[in-house]
Amino acid sequence: MKLNRTNLEQRLDHLYDVIVVGGGAGGLSAGIYLQRFRLSSLIIDKGKARSSWMQSLHNYLGLPPDTSGRKLLQQGKKHYDSLAGDFLDGYVEEVTDAENIFEIQVKVGRQNSRNVKFYSKYLIVASGIIDHLLPLEDMQNVYDYAGYNLHVCMVCDGYEMTDKLCGFFAGSEASIEEMVFNLSWFTPKITIFTHGLFEVSGQMRSQLQEYGYRLVETPIQKFLGENHQMTGVELVNGSVIELETGLISMGARYHNTYLQELSLEMKGGNLVTDKLGRTSHPRIFAIGDLKVGLNQVVVAAGDGALAATQIWREIRKDIGPRKWLMNLKLPT
Amino acid sequence: MKLNRTNLEQRLDHLYDVIVVGGGAGGLSAGIYLQRFRLSSLIIDKGKARSSWMQSLHNYLGLPPDTSGRKLLQQGKKHYDSLAGDFLDGYVEEVTDAENIFEIQVKVGRQNSRNVKFYSKYLIVASGIIDHLLPLEDMQNVYDYAGYNLHVCMVCDGYEMTDKLCGFFAGSEASIEEMVFNLSWFTPKITIFTHGLFEVSGQMRSQLQEYGYRLVETPIQKFLGENHQMTGVELVNGSVIELETGLISMGARYHNTYLQELSLEMKGGNLVTDKLGRTSHPRIFAIGDLKVGLNQVVVAAGDGALAATQIWREIRKDIGPRKWLMNLKLPT
């Protein structure tokens, strides 16, 4: 059921089989599997899954390509709810592992918030990442275009950028190095914006020149456009650069601070897992963008199925087979 | 485009980036990604994907739980077609690898069939498996219920069997050993049918007795029921056993004979792959039920994304970045 401040008392002394941190694509897919395995699960979601920003998923098998991320998540929540899974809007602050039971500390409510604890045997971390956007004074101006024709994921939206005048909004020279030459697969008409945030080396400058990519180091004043279609940028010096699409590559925030005490194996900001999503802790699985791998909605959904199934296998083994009692003869 | 006997000439001298064998969930998801990576792909499908048997997917994130497998596949084909991917109804007979190019021999058409060859740099094998069903004289009687309340996948449909009178149709003692005790997680009311196909050991008999599971060794005459809802079986001796659901576990046929010449590493009938789906051959990826792993539609869809993305990375690296030619100054 949907938990809230008034009804969550009912669950405070319940030992869940699995608590899932994050109600995005990975977490919801895991939750659907867990409930169908007749396990007790709770999804704790802080809102704003990365996929909720996507206006069109484009590449999710089974859904028309103009389906929004929000619609996928709504359907997933409805599905999970129909299986009687518990769902709580809340912010997980800390997880500790005490004698094979996880204690999960959650802040519920933004104002007059309440701190509560939930308990589980297993943990699935599916809290994902969120992209850093261009830090303009008026952030609404960025939100107006982000997820429309101002993208954050090349694998997802490269196709839409094909041969268009593309702004590449870089957070560091490393992001230019890693992304720009790959982006040229879709379009070579690239203008790189540093927003004055970092210095570009002489070597990189000549490399960009060799490929004909433009470099703009003057900070950006605002995006131009209307109806969520970005048509260019205006710089702080008043000059205007025309664009047809854009890719923001300024890094991301990993929603993993609640895991700090657990010393899980990581690679960069990502959790290292095996093929089934198990982290270096035997009862913690990581799925979706938080783990090492490809950040794609359909992959996160598959991850959820794998982790949930493996957890079911282990719990099932612990409990053992059931007898058909009515069919057993009484001992003679 | 949709290829057929009359228009396929146009593609006989084309070197595809990737040929995908199998147009089920995995193959279609891969195809959608490949086309969005602006690669040229051909899906060759013999029809009858395993998921096309499923009346309700139940656990696929983003689709209402009563969505049929067929509907998912239709949407996927439409999606792939909208991206101008090539699709051919045909049967792949053999694949050979000559000087880094795959030659794929295909039989097109069942009657007056035509044998043609296609060529590609990479191969994705997504041809899956198909379950052996109970070999009754009147197979239509089996098809009437298979995919409704007579299931072939416990992970998919165990939830629907919860606490129901369940027939377990075994193909061997090993299948009893592997599945029955796990099935009891969902329902302990299990009647095992051997259909007289194999002997059951004394040890297994006493184990089944201990748990109260029934064992029926008399062959089955037919399933009983109406409107695709199986209500029991009639044995060849005329006796009737009431059931509310069933699970067929008689093994499966692996659609992999065309790979025989390539000596890929296998485990049982499944291809061994790395996390991205790469087999022991560097340019062959396996996805979905054909590879070692969990046989689930959403996992196959995720597999397709992973394999397609990795292939794109390699082809992209081979070809290198594009220059913005119009923006390059002429040498002075």
Short mmCIF file of C-alpha atoms in Angstrom, two decimals, chain A residues 141 302 304:
data_model
loop_
_atom_site.label_atom_id
_atom_site.label_comp_id
_atom_site.label_asym_id
_atom_site.label_seq_id
_atom_site.Cartn_x
_atom_site.Cartn_y
_atom_site.Cartn_z
CA ASN A 141 15.57 28.67 -18.42
CA GLY A 302 16.16 -5.92 -16.81
CA GLY A 304 15.51 -5.21 -11.54
#
